[in-house]
XYZ file of C-alpha atoms in Angstrom:
744
model
C 58.018 -66.639 7.853
C 56.677 -70.181 7.428
C 54.810 -71.290 4.307
C 51.710 -71.818 6.686
C 51.912 -68.756 8.469
C 52.485 -66.561 5.267
C 49.425 -68.158 4.018
C 47.177 -67.721 7.205
C 48.158 -63.968 7.786
C 47.200 -63.205 4.199
C 43.867 -64.727 4.499
C 43.218 -62.775 7.806
C 43.809 -59.499 6.142
C 40.609 -57.217 6.902
C 39.971 -56.664 3.070
C 40.712 -60.423 2.098
C 37.825 -61.790 0.040
C 37.881 -65.692 -0.515
C 39.937 -66.817 -3.514
C 40.578 -70.021 -5.464
C 44.015 -71.777 -5.338
C 45.560 -70.081 -8.478
C 44.484 -66.634 -7.205
C 46.020 -67.240 -4.044
C 49.235 -68.631 -5.917
C 49.078 -65.114 -8.081
C 48.767 -62.758 -4.904
C 51.411 -64.571 -2.753
C 53.873 -64.499 -5.499
C 54.197 -68.371 -6.167
C 54.998 -68.767 -9.844
C 56.869 -71.928 -9.927
C 55.603 -75.328 -10.228
C 57.073 -76.634 -6.987
C 55.678 -73.525 -5.018
C 52.183 -74.185 -6.376
C 52.350 -77.797 -5.400
C 53.669 -76.962 -1.749
C 50.912 -74.208 -1.892
C 48.287 -76.953 -2.493
C 49.481 -79.681 0.208
C 49.724 -76.570 2.656
C 45.910 -75.747 2.177
C 44.850 -79.369 2.477
C 47.076 -79.725 5.633
C 45.536 -76.142 7.117
C 42.083 -77.365 6.590
C 42.459 -80.639 8.452
C 43.816 -78.546 11.450
C 40.332 -76.612 11.174
C 42.472 -73.453 10.361
C 41.006 -72.558 7.186
C 38.423 -73.786 4.952
C 37.379 -74.536 1.595
C 34.241 -72.310 0.882
C 31.867 -72.520 -2.088
C 33.121 -72.746 -5.528
C 36.406 -73.981 -4.028
C 37.523 -70.527 -2.606
C 39.889 -70.649 0.737
C 38.956 -68.442 3.736
C 38.544 -68.453 7.366
C 36.097 -71.030 8.716
C 32.951 -69.693 10.124
C 32.625 -71.326 13.569
C 29.163 -70.378 14.110
C 28.438 -72.013 10.987
C 29.914 -75.213 11.689
C 28.599 -78.932 12.637
C 30.099 -82.059 13.676
C 28.396 -85.442 12.832
C 28.619 -88.666 11.760
C 28.554 -89.491 7.773
C 25.596 -91.659 6.819
C 25.630 -92.234 2.918
C 22.877 -92.154 0.694
C 22.318 -94.874 -1.904
C 21.872 -92.496 -4.882
C 24.820 -89.958 -3.939
C 25.715 -87.621 -1.087
C 25.196 -88.130 2.578
C 23.282 -87.272 5.648
C 25.139 -85.449 8.299
C 23.929 -86.965 11.835
C 24.894 -84.378 14.086
C 26.821 -85.360 17.621
C 24.725 -82.961 19.338
C 21.197 -84.320 19.402
C 19.459 -80.918 19.406
C 20.627 -80.142 15.927
C 19.001 -81.196 12.786
C 20.213 -83.155 10.520
C 22.189 -81.952 7.440
C 22.233 -82.783 3.866
C 25.555 -83.005 1.982
C 25.611 -83.262 -1.835
C 28.288 -85.611 -3.690
C 30.275 -82.926 -4.693
C 30.736 -81.575 -1.271
C 31.838 -84.835 0.205
C 35.613 -83.794 0.372
C 37.563 -86.763 1.859
C 34.734 -88.482 3.831
C 34.004 -92.160 4.088
C 30.891 -93.638 5.367
C 30.730 -93.656 9.208
C 33.563 -91.004 9.413
C 32.944 -88.318 12.255
C 33.619 -84.785 10.342
C 33.111 -81.318 10.561
C 30.963 -79.648 7.972
C 30.336 -75.815 6.980
C 26.177 -75.167 6.695
C 25.086 -72.886 3.953
C 21.805 -72.419 1.913
C 21.616 -73.737 -1.671
C 18.835 -73.055 -4.249
C 16.885 -76.088 -5.433
C 13.591 -77.025 -7.089
C 11.447 -79.698 -6.235
C 9.574 -82.108 -8.528
C 5.828 -81.295 -9.092
C 3.453 -78.433 -9.967
C 5.770 -75.632 -8.565
C 9.130 -77.051 -9.970
C 9.278 -73.529 -11.970
C 10.156 -71.899 -8.804
C 13.490 -72.455 -6.804
C 13.581 -72.453 -2.904
C 16.788 -72.192 -0.544
C 17.536 -75.132 1.813
C 20.269 -75.808 4.242
C 23.076 -78.140 2.982
C 26.822 -79.079 4.335
C 29.968 -79.158 2.862
C 32.310 -81.476 4.792
C 35.679 -79.398 5.452
C 37.455 -81.354 8.068
C 37.862 -84.979 9.113
C 37.373 -85.411 13.024
C 37.769 -89.417 13.206
C 38.214 -91.678 10.513
C 36.210 -94.839 11.083
C 36.507 -96.568 8.022
C 39.898 -98.466 7.645
C 38.956 -101.699 5.749
C 36.765 -102.694 3.251
C 35.184 -105.359 1.121
C 34.421 -105.582 -2.411
C 34.942 -107.325 -5.643
C 38.460 -107.399 -7.519
C 38.670 -106.327 -11.353
C 41.474 -106.203 -13.429
C 41.893 -103.687 -16.027
C 44.683 -103.588 -18.797
C 47.253 -101.927 -16.738
C 45.827 -101.863 -13.290
C 43.687 -103.482 -10.762
C 40.929 -101.884 -8.489
C 37.980 -103.315 -6.029
C 34.656 -102.073 -6.386
C 33.691 -101.726 -2.912
C 30.432 -103.369 -1.642
C 29.222 -100.262 0.371
C 27.072 -98.373 -2.297
C 28.258 -95.520 -0.305
C 31.764 -95.791 -0.479
C 33.183 -92.678 -2.871
C 35.067 -94.553 -5.498
C 36.671 -97.898 -6.407
C 39.934 -98.825 -4.662
C 43.249 -98.918 -6.751
C 45.387 -102.057 -6.003
C 49.098 -102.141 -6.793
C 49.583 -105.804 -6.329
C 46.938 -108.140 -6.193
C 49.089 -111.121 -6.270
C 47.587 -114.579 -7.463
C 43.796 -113.446 -6.623
C 41.776 -113.903 -9.639
C 39.399 -111.436 -10.625
C 35.625 -111.430 -9.439
C 36.905 -112.704 -5.866
C 35.834 -110.886 -2.879
C 38.696 -109.542 -1.130
C 39.126 -107.717 2.332
C 41.072 -104.085 1.597
C 43.335 -102.062 4.121
C 42.913 -98.638 3.133
C 45.693 -96.333 2.589
C 45.667 -92.617 3.926
C 43.885 -90.551 1.706
C 44.571 -86.931 1.464
C 43.910 -85.572 -1.798
C 40.526 -85.683 -3.338
C 42.077 -85.508 -6.604
C 44.089 -88.729 -6.284
C 42.600 -92.310 -6.373
C 41.843 -94.085 -3.050
C 44.560 -96.902 -2.868
C 44.711 -99.937 -0.707
C 46.318 -103.056 0.045
C 44.751 -106.663 -0.198
C 44.486 -108.335 3.404
C 42.480 -111.578 2.511
C 41.039 -113.273 -0.273
C 37.431 -114.152 0.843
C 36.544 -116.318 -2.173
C 34.773 -116.263 -5.320
C 31.799 -114.044 -5.180
C 29.306 -116.517 -6.222
C 30.420 -119.400 -3.798
C 28.095 -120.085 -1.094
C 28.355 -118.365 2.084
C 30.916 -115.631 0.721
C 28.121 -112.841 0.386
C 27.568 -113.093 4.545
C 31.277 -113.541 5.150
C 31.708 -110.251 3.256
C 29.019 -108.670 5.426
C 30.756 -109.499 8.576
C 34.417 -108.717 7.346
C 33.006 -105.121 6.133
C 31.491 -104.698 9.963
C 34.765 -105.729 11.453
C 33.627 -108.648 12.878
C 35.116 -112.458 13.037
C 32.815 -115.191 13.384
C 35.822 -117.383 15.010
C 37.105 -117.073 18.432
C 40.593 -116.184 19.310
C 42.745 -119.152 20.433
C 43.330 -117.778 23.909
C 39.430 -117.443 24.289
C 38.964 -120.843 23.175
C 41.689 -122.308 25.328
C 39.890 -120.642 28.458
C 36.280 -122.000 27.539
C 38.047 -125.778 26.952
C 39.467 -125.475 30.370
C 36.261 -125.124 32.084
C 35.301 -128.434 33.572
C 31.576 -129.647 32.566
C 31.218 -130.899 35.895
C 30.252 -128.821 38.665
C 32.461 -128.352 41.654
C 31.602 -128.221 45.016
C 32.699 -124.371 45.113
C 30.199 -123.845 42.513
C 27.636 -125.499 44.696
C 28.089 -123.394 47.395
C 25.130 -121.021 48.468
C 22.867 -122.578 45.894
C 19.442 -123.726 46.351
C 18.936 -127.529 45.287
C 16.046 -127.823 42.716
C 17.052 -130.940 40.874
C 14.008 -132.998 42.297
C 11.580 -130.459 40.798
C 9.699 -130.419 37.723
C 11.798 -128.290 35.294
C 11.517 -128.152 31.490
C 12.359 -125.893 28.441
C 10.364 -124.599 25.682
C 12.363 -123.275 22.416
C 12.229 -123.010 18.684
C 12.978 -126.330 17.105
C 16.053 -125.368 15.652
C 17.660 -123.958 18.959
C 21.170 -125.037 20.506
C 21.474 -122.902 23.310
C 18.778 -123.274 26.199
C 18.883 -120.325 28.321
C 15.674 -120.385 30.080
C 13.725 -123.133 31.906
C 10.098 -122.998 33.696
C 8.474 -124.604 36.596
C 5.138 -124.207 37.825
C 4.026 -125.594 41.459
C 1.263 -124.798 43.832
C 2.529 -121.643 46.425
C 2.353 -122.563 50.298
C 0.303 -119.259 50.797
C -2.147 -120.279 47.772
C -2.112 -119.494 44.161
C 1.004 -120.687 41.930
C 4.477 -120.535 42.091
C 6.124 -119.849 38.934
C 9.754 -120.822 38.447
C 12.061 -118.804 35.869
C 15.326 -120.395 35.828
C 18.008 -118.779 33.709
C 21.681 -120.460 32.873
C 24.232 -118.763 35.596
C 26.628 -117.685 32.881
C 28.374 -115.486 35.409
C 29.627 -118.437 37.175
C 31.978 -119.456 34.335
C 32.689 -116.027 32.706
C 34.162 -113.838 35.155
C 34.973 -110.410 34.991
C 38.252 -109.482 33.283
C 38.660 -112.867 31.884
C 39.495 -113.296 27.977
C 36.074 -114.968 27.642
C 34.493 -111.637 29.550
C 36.654 -109.294 27.066
C 35.529 -111.078 23.918
C 31.728 -111.029 25.282
C 31.815 -107.431 25.779
C 33.563 -106.825 22.553
C 30.836 -108.763 20.822
C 28.017 -107.442 22.752
C 25.421 -109.984 21.935
C 25.218 -112.987 19.628
C 24.241 -112.279 15.661
C 21.375 -114.375 13.931
C 22.257 -114.348 10.316
C 20.031 -115.928 7.301
C 22.750 -118.930 7.197
C 24.560 -119.070 10.809
C 24.800 -117.636 14.159
C 27.890 -115.518 15.365
C 27.829 -116.355 19.070
C 29.129 -114.024 21.755
C 30.609 -117.027 23.551
C 32.180 -120.181 22.310
C 30.078 -123.443 21.866
C 31.796 -125.153 24.855
C 29.767 -122.726 27.082
C 26.549 -121.744 24.831
C 25.662 -125.401 23.762
C 26.962 -127.588 26.620
C 28.062 -125.984 30.012
C 25.983 -123.511 30.244
C 22.996 -124.601 28.110
C 20.095 -126.123 30.196
C 20.110 -129.325 28.551
C 17.672 -131.960 29.624
C 19.096 -134.719 31.884
C 21.922 -133.144 33.324
C 22.673 -130.763 36.205
C 23.381 -127.121 35.420
C 23.737 -123.672 37.369
C 21.197 -121.325 37.118
C 20.033 -117.938 38.546
C 16.304 -118.506 39.486
C 13.021 -116.378 40.066
C 10.355 -117.163 42.115
C 7.210 -115.438 41.323
C 4.095 -115.699 43.492
C 0.921 -115.174 41.514
C -2.612 -115.187 42.171
C -5.238 -117.613 40.382
C -6.187 -114.722 38.337
C -2.636 -113.557 37.531
C -1.816 -110.966 39.685
C 1.929 -110.738 41.162
C 1.860 -111.225 44.981
C 5.619 -111.379 45.681
C 9.062 -112.954 44.419
C 12.254 -113.788 45.097
C 15.781 -114.452 43.451
C 18.469 -116.901 44.077
C 21.202 -118.817 42.748
C 20.252 -122.742 42.389
C 21.063 -125.988 40.624
C 18.377 -127.492 38.289
C 17.821 -130.727 36.420
C 15.692 -130.320 33.285
C 13.585 -133.014 32.722
C 12.541 -132.495 29.305
C 13.115 -130.414 26.221
C 10.032 -129.333 24.201
C 9.616 -127.227 21.040
C 7.157 -124.153 20.638
C 5.407 -126.589 17.866
C 4.726 -129.388 20.445
C 3.669 -127.163 22.904
C 1.163 -125.428 20.392
C -0.004 -128.815 19.241
C -0.860 -129.529 23.104
C -2.759 -126.424 23.493
C -4.955 -126.980 20.655
C -5.627 -130.321 21.838
C -3.748 -132.739 19.468
C -2.221 -136.047 20.407
C 0.903 -136.565 18.336
C 3.229 -133.987 20.387
C 5.133 -136.783 22.371
C 5.153 -134.675 25.672
C 5.314 -136.496 28.872
C 2.097 -137.041 30.965
C 3.754 -135.599 33.894
C 4.618 -132.292 32.013
C 1.262 -132.081 30.247
C -0.170 -131.420 34.047
C 2.189 -128.829 34.244
C 1.472 -127.345 30.933
C -2.482 -127.517 31.725
C -1.818 -125.452 34.988
C 0.619 -122.826 33.007
C -1.784 -122.033 29.941
C -4.580 -120.623 31.926
C -2.174 -118.852 34.304
C 0.029 -116.967 31.949
C -3.170 -115.856 29.895
C -4.564 -114.512 32.813
C -1.100 -112.408 33.323
C -1.017 -111.350 29.574
C -4.314 -110.081 29.823
C -3.662 -108.237 33.034
C -0.453 -106.642 31.395
C -2.432 -105.398 28.568
C -5.221 -103.978 30.267
C -2.574 -102.046 32.266
C -1.457 -100.440 29.116
C 1.238 -102.600 27.415
C 1.224 -102.701 23.594
C 0.020 -105.723 21.597
C 2.631 -105.794 18.876
C 2.466 -108.736 16.714
C 5.239 -108.334 13.685
C 5.215 -110.804 10.861
C 8.084 -112.724 10.227
C 9.607 -114.648 7.206
C 11.338 -117.829 7.266
C 14.037 -118.364 4.504
C 15.289 -121.676 3.768
C 18.224 -122.192 1.763
C 19.595 -125.061 -0.311
C 23.338 -126.548 -0.320
C 24.321 -123.573 -2.750
C 23.481 -121.075 -0.018
C 20.529 -119.800 -2.327
C 16.890 -119.368 -1.498
C 15.086 -122.448 -1.612
C 11.672 -121.158 -0.253
C 10.590 -117.921 1.415
C 7.165 -118.420 3.669
C 5.525 -116.659 6.394
C 7.000 -117.760 9.693
C 4.377 -120.160 11.169
C 5.871 -119.900 14.596
C 3.378 -121.316 17.110
C 2.053 -118.143 18.353
C 0.596 -118.662 21.732
C 3.197 -121.209 22.755
C 5.743 -118.243 22.051
C 3.689 -115.781 23.810
C 3.687 -118.348 26.923
C 7.315 -118.188 27.465
C 7.222 -114.407 26.259
C 5.322 -113.346 29.459
C 7.247 -115.913 31.527
C 10.346 -113.932 30.482
C 8.779 -110.481 31.056
C 7.644 -111.214 34.533
C 11.242 -112.350 35.371
C 13.107 -109.367 33.707
C 10.480 -106.844 35.646
C 11.097 -108.254 39.066
C 14.851 -108.410 38.588
C 14.739 -104.631 37.635
C 12.461 -103.934 40.584
C 14.829 -105.410 43.004
C 17.878 -103.539 41.433
C 15.798 -100.358 41.522
C 15.034 -101.113 44.999
C 18.529 -101.062 46.200
C 19.039 -97.250 45.534
C 22.764 -96.890 46.394
C 23.776 -99.141 43.903
C 24.192 -98.570 40.044
C 22.254 -100.856 37.538
C 21.678 -101.669 33.790
C 17.994 -101.057 32.607
C 16.435 -101.878 29.526
C 14.567 -98.302 28.338
C 12.060 -97.287 25.662
C 11.223 -93.534 25.800
C 7.766 -92.462 24.735
C 7.548 -90.835 21.364
C 8.392 -87.105 20.991
C 5.897 -84.642 19.459
C 7.128 -84.772 16.050
C 6.746 -88.628 16.038
C 3.272 -88.388 17.185
C 1.930 -85.947 14.803
C 3.465 -88.153 11.954
C 2.069 -91.295 13.448
C -1.615 -89.467 13.543
C -1.216 -88.173 10.318
C -0.335 -91.707 8.693
C -3.248 -93.166 10.778
C -5.780 -91.077 9.619
C -4.620 -91.432 5.868
C -5.296 -95.145 6.491
C -8.580 -94.466 7.472
C -8.121 -94.897 11.085
C -9.595 -91.818 12.911
C -7.184 -91.718 16.181
C -4.851 -88.829 17.510
C -2.469 -90.904 19.261
C -1.048 -89.336 22.508
C -0.821 -92.281 24.749
C -0.747 -96.304 24.832
C -4.522 -96.020 25.292
C -4.954 -94.613 21.812
C -2.282 -96.818 20.027
C -4.314 -99.959 21.413
C -7.605 -98.440 20.053
C -5.712 -97.759 16.555
C -4.732 -101.559 16.402
C -8.075 -102.693 17.196
C -9.724 -100.410 14.711
C -7.073 -101.821 12.283
C -7.831 -105.449 13.134
C -8.655 -107.839 10.414
C -8.788 -104.982 7.999
C -6.739 -104.640 4.600
C -4.560 -101.639 6.496
C -3.770 -103.707 9.493
C -0.171 -104.353 8.523
C 0.343 -100.829 7.076
C -0.975 -99.360 10.516
C 1.406 -101.083 12.614
C 4.234 -100.024 10.457
C 3.158 -96.524 10.492
C 3.254 -96.901 14.716
C 6.392 -98.911 14.837
C 8.342 -96.673 12.585
C 7.523 -93.427 14.614
C 8.584 -95.109 17.961
C 11.960 -94.505 19.578
C 14.255 -97.427 19.781
C 14.898 -99.233 22.849
C 18.204 -99.249 24.365
C 20.440 -99.861 27.556
C 20.964 -97.278 30.451
C 22.262 -96.470 33.635
C 19.217 -94.597 34.362
C 15.582 -95.970 34.435
C 12.839 -94.134 32.579
C 10.680 -96.909 31.934
C 9.535 -99.005 29.133
C 7.056 -96.979 27.178
C 6.157 -100.098 25.047
C 5.531 -102.600 27.633
C 4.074 -99.907 30.157
C 6.525 -100.905 32.831
C 8.200 -98.333 35.152
C 11.194 -100.429 35.931
C 12.608 -103.169 33.335
C 15.725 -104.711 32.175
C 17.171 -107.596 30.322
C 17.937 -110.701 32.483
C 16.932 -113.923 30.841
C 19.599 -114.384 27.853
C 22.842 -114.129 29.313
C 24.168 -116.788 26.847
C 23.430 -114.155 23.821
C 23.470 -110.638 25.330
C 26.266 -109.181 27.422
C 23.843 -106.884 29.260
C 22.138 -110.108 30.660
C 25.329 -111.279 32.200
C 26.303 -107.742 33.639
C 22.833 -107.839 35.348
C 23.303 -111.178 36.763
C 26.655 -109.988 38.426
C 24.907 -107.083 39.920
C 21.786 -109.070 41.111
C 24.666 -111.428 42.631
C 26.421 -108.940 44.416
C 23.204 -107.519 45.687
C 22.254 -110.707 47.222
C 25.323 -111.549 48.797
C 25.403 -107.822 50.197
C 28.625 -106.967 48.212
C 29.654 -103.910 47.174
C 29.294 -103.927 43.229
C 32.616 -104.035 41.383
C 31.132 -101.718 38.553
C 30.645 -98.044 38.883
C 27.893 -96.024 37.504
C 30.408 -94.567 34.757
C 31.352 -98.314 34.153
C 27.448 -99.300 33.726
C 27.113 -96.022 31.340
C 29.903 -97.143 29.103
C 28.784 -100.729 28.941
C 25.078 -99.472 28.104
C 26.337 -97.471 25.261
C 28.506 -99.921 23.933
C 25.913 -102.795 24.080
C 23.402 -100.527 22.439
C 25.993 -99.879 19.619
C 26.642 -103.450 19.182
C 22.835 -104.322 19.034
C 22.319 -101.766 16.345
C 24.982 -103.682 14.563
C 23.365 -106.910 14.822
C 20.176 -105.913 13.721
C 21.763 -104.152 10.823
C 23.996 -107.183 9.578
C 20.999 -109.579 10.203
C 18.722 -107.088 7.962
C 21.426 -107.097 5.348
C 21.821 -110.703 5.172
C 18.122 -111.380 4.690
C 17.805 -108.658 2.207
C 20.811 -110.006 0.307
C 19.209 -113.336 0.041
C 16.048 -112.021 -0.953
C 17.481 -109.791 -3.699
C 19.553 -112.891 -5.118
C 15.931 -114.849 -5.331
C 14.165 -112.141 -7.147
C 17.239 -111.243 -9.368
C 17.359 -114.923 -10.449
C 13.772 -114.858 -11.102
C 13.977 -112.053 -13.288
C 17.221 -113.387 -15.062
C 15.114 -116.423 -15.741
C 12.358 -114.587 -17.095
C 9.865 -115.541 -14.365
C 9.154 -112.074 -12.987
C 5.304 -112.481 -12.494
C 2.797 -110.301 -10.788
C 3.051 -109.901 -6.931
C 0.403 -108.655 -4.764
C 1.861 -105.812 -2.556
C 0.840 -102.784 -0.059
C 2.036 -99.194 -0.101
C 3.695 -98.843 2.920
C 5.312 -95.308 2.134
C 5.312 -92.552 -0.236
C 8.398 -90.789 -1.163
C 8.833 -87.362 -3.508
C 9.683 -89.531 -6.579
C 7.756 -92.929 -6.010
C 5.953 -95.290 -3.611
C 7.368 -97.958 -1.652
C 5.868 -101.427 -1.824
C 6.259 -104.333 0.285
C 5.261 -107.842 -0.417
C 3.715 -109.653 2.623
C 4.885 -113.079 1.498
C 8.542 -112.494 1.672
C 8.488 -108.488 3.152
C 10.755 -107.549 0.386
C 10.617 -103.621 -0.186
C 11.173 -102.032 -3.540
C 10.151 -98.626 -5.230
C 7.764 -97.535 -7.736
C 8.835 -94.542 -9.440
C 6.148 -92.051 -10.700
C 8.053 -91.670 -14.101
C 7.665 -95.497 -14.624
C 3.893 -94.901 -14.451
C 3.325 -93.836 -18.212
C -0.642 -93.926 -18.026
C -0.697 -90.835 -15.845
C 1.562 -87.914 -14.424
C 1.656 -88.345 -10.866
C 2.982 -86.764 -7.683
C 3.059 -87.110 -3.693
C 1.120 -84.524 -1.874
C 2.690 -82.650 0.915
C 1.764 -84.992 3.762
C 3.534 -87.998 1.630
C 0.413 -90.112 2.391
C -1.452 -89.870 -0.989
C -0.544 -89.867 -4.857
C -2.403 -87.130 -7.058
C -2.559 -86.634 -10.859
C -2.398 -83.477 -12.552
C -5.990 -82.565 -11.618
C -5.662 -83.444 -8.241
C -7.248 -86.618 -8.331
C -5.931 -89.415 -5.803
C -4.537 -92.359 -7.464
C -3.139 -93.757 -4.744
C -2.741 -93.819 -0.877
C -0.923 -95.122 1.981
C -1.936 -98.918 2.979
C -3.452 -99.560 -0.753
C -2.904 -102.810 -2.197
C -1.218 -102.867 -5.300
C -0.240 -105.539 -8.255
C 3.634 -104.979 -9.195
C 6.217 -106.728 -11.139
C 9.888 -106.769 -10.964
C 11.425 -104.206 -12.998
C 15.175 -104.546 -11.748
C 17.405 -105.512 -9.344
C 20.652 -103.280 -8.308
C 22.681 -106.144 -6.327
C 25.428 -103.441 -6.218
C 23.309 -100.872 -4.210
C 21.264 -103.534 -2.603
C 17.867 -101.958 -4.280
C 14.825 -103.542 -6.038
C 12.445 -101.282 -8.483
C 8.865 -102.360 -9.304
C 6.703 -101.254 -11.921
C 2.800 -101.198 -11.676
C 1.578 -104.480 -13.363
C 0.911 -103.668 -16.997
C 3.257 -100.686 -16.917
C 6.444 -102.457 -17.564
C 7.995 -101.060 -20.687
C 8.546 -103.134 -23.483
C 11.093 -102.412 -26.488
C 9.442 -101.544 -29.546
C 10.526 -102.773 -32.969
C 9.008 -99.918 -34.899
C 11.671 -97.388 -36.334
C 11.803 -94.036 -34.920
C 10.257 -91.286 -37.364
C 13.050 -89.031 -38.675
C 11.902 -85.619 -39.763
C 13.406 -84.204 -42.682
C 15.598 -80.782 -42.404
C 13.550 -77.929 -43.679
C 16.496 -76.652 -45.379
C 18.141 -79.576 -47.284
C 15.451 -81.837 -47.375
C 17.765 -84.682 -45.659
C 17.013 -86.670 -42.623
C 17.786 -85.093 -39.290
C 20.501 -86.830 -37.373
C 20.024 -87.564 -33.642
C 23.425 -88.596 -32.588
C 24.661 -86.800 -29.410
C 28.050 -86.331 -31.233
C 26.529 -83.821 -33.851
C 29.447 -82.087 -36.223
C 29.851 -78.717 -34.810
C 29.424 -75.895 -37.422
C 32.775 -74.061 -37.955
C 33.354 -70.672 -36.789
C 33.487 -68.073 -39.384
């Protein structure tokens, strides 16, 4: 009988009780060191295959299938993890640090659910309760194969401290070569099958000295498995595309080169994928033209460019660079709608009445010649009546028609239920060393931006309607589902805590909440309370509408240079216009939708991390130089152990731990909207302003701790009072390593 079968047969006995490894060895008669080692490896192998399970207190038994849950590991900054179930109907499960087994961040695992006793901080801390926790028993899919960290050298070995604070341990390196310590490195992980053994790996790339400019963002990209540079075969394909427009590409296109067409973009933009025109409509009213770069004419399905664009999913806008979806030959030259040159577009004409009502539309491929490139700042200056905008007279006349018309379009959209959400943004400017030179609230021209935004929303909407009208064809949509009951309830609770007496259950009540909070100290906190209880917008092959915009049909069409879904929509639209069968099935669309939703999440996460890293560097340098002055913040969240504070000038968040407030004993209430002292007196509420100081910046875990101004602990020069021993009269020792009394 094989070793494995011998173990399984023994465990399957009716009277078997879970045993520890040494108890199993004794029961099976394994007495030699070799047999015990073989038993340990066999148990681990059987566990990986899901045949047995390591139960509580390291006892081995058969797995309880009804008690198992599969999910993705999301590490927590202070240890342990949350298991995100693959089955969306199941609840998330907390996994303690000691029950992580062999799991890495983002692995797909199988965990055993059990009930653990715990006690919470507060008045009832003396009573223990039971909560459901998990113990990881098997790795189903290893998703972390490479890590980025900083190389350290000990006396006899080298190791890498991983940047990801959720990674379980440092990685031991056998041979670092000539790489110096404190350099950032990319490490290929070796297989890890024994939790009692060190994690080992091999250095694949030296990313440079940790403090060198740009290395921090390089590390983020490498850790995410992204490469900023394009493969040679992709670059070669892009370079072989001629900049001049061939006769074949002109076939079937409407020639709009004599029309007055212009672009409006941020000052720093280099890729222009949308242009605008406005003219009287022959049947009365106005004809708004939205002209989008026709990337699909150059990036064909199955090409190297297409494969790379699909892989990336979208461009990523980091704090110090842009990781493009397509090479610059396309994004800034061939496809970009630069002024004074001919470019291919997929255009939309929208017939609007004088009061902004949409009367009709048509879509078609075209060729245009943009006559003017403007920035949001220039257009805003023109809107406000300033004269130093340098906009040509002809374009000024067009803009004067466009402003009131699009204002009517916007008002009509909002009156139909569309949410008007203006989230704040901060512009971070870096110096030559890659350090933060300044952080200021972004003063982007609001009305000019809204002008273009509403033009793009119109175009996206009519394209979605056209695709939706072809019922026998698959399509790719942008959907935003309504909040669920739990999200509505939580939203109402937080809004009421802010003094906004609204019970939101629809867009109408949400707009009422926005109106009540407008121009009050709680305006921003109310916006956060609503947004964090929204579902995330995503791509899908089914059309369920867009809750935030109040659109029944919506898609992404207007940014094919930087979003792969838009490129797919262009192809679907073109096949519909040409009455050709679509080359993509519904299954293909579903795969693209899922993939692009995931790449969008990854891009958002990287953009957030790159900004957070630079902000933390900035505040860490302030702290090192002793310039930690007082900051005005707002309480934007309340946790069991403290309050989340956000600084509006930089959007930096940090925690004020209750234990850091020495002047009073505090705890959060059950709703996590108020903070009370022992007597039940409310000391702080969600949305309250609060003056804080920086207490600590943890660069390794990307965390910042605040303290309430005036509560910062200062070291005392006073010597600690030492009480004399009652027996001997000698001073008591407070050493942790006190000499033990000899046993008699």
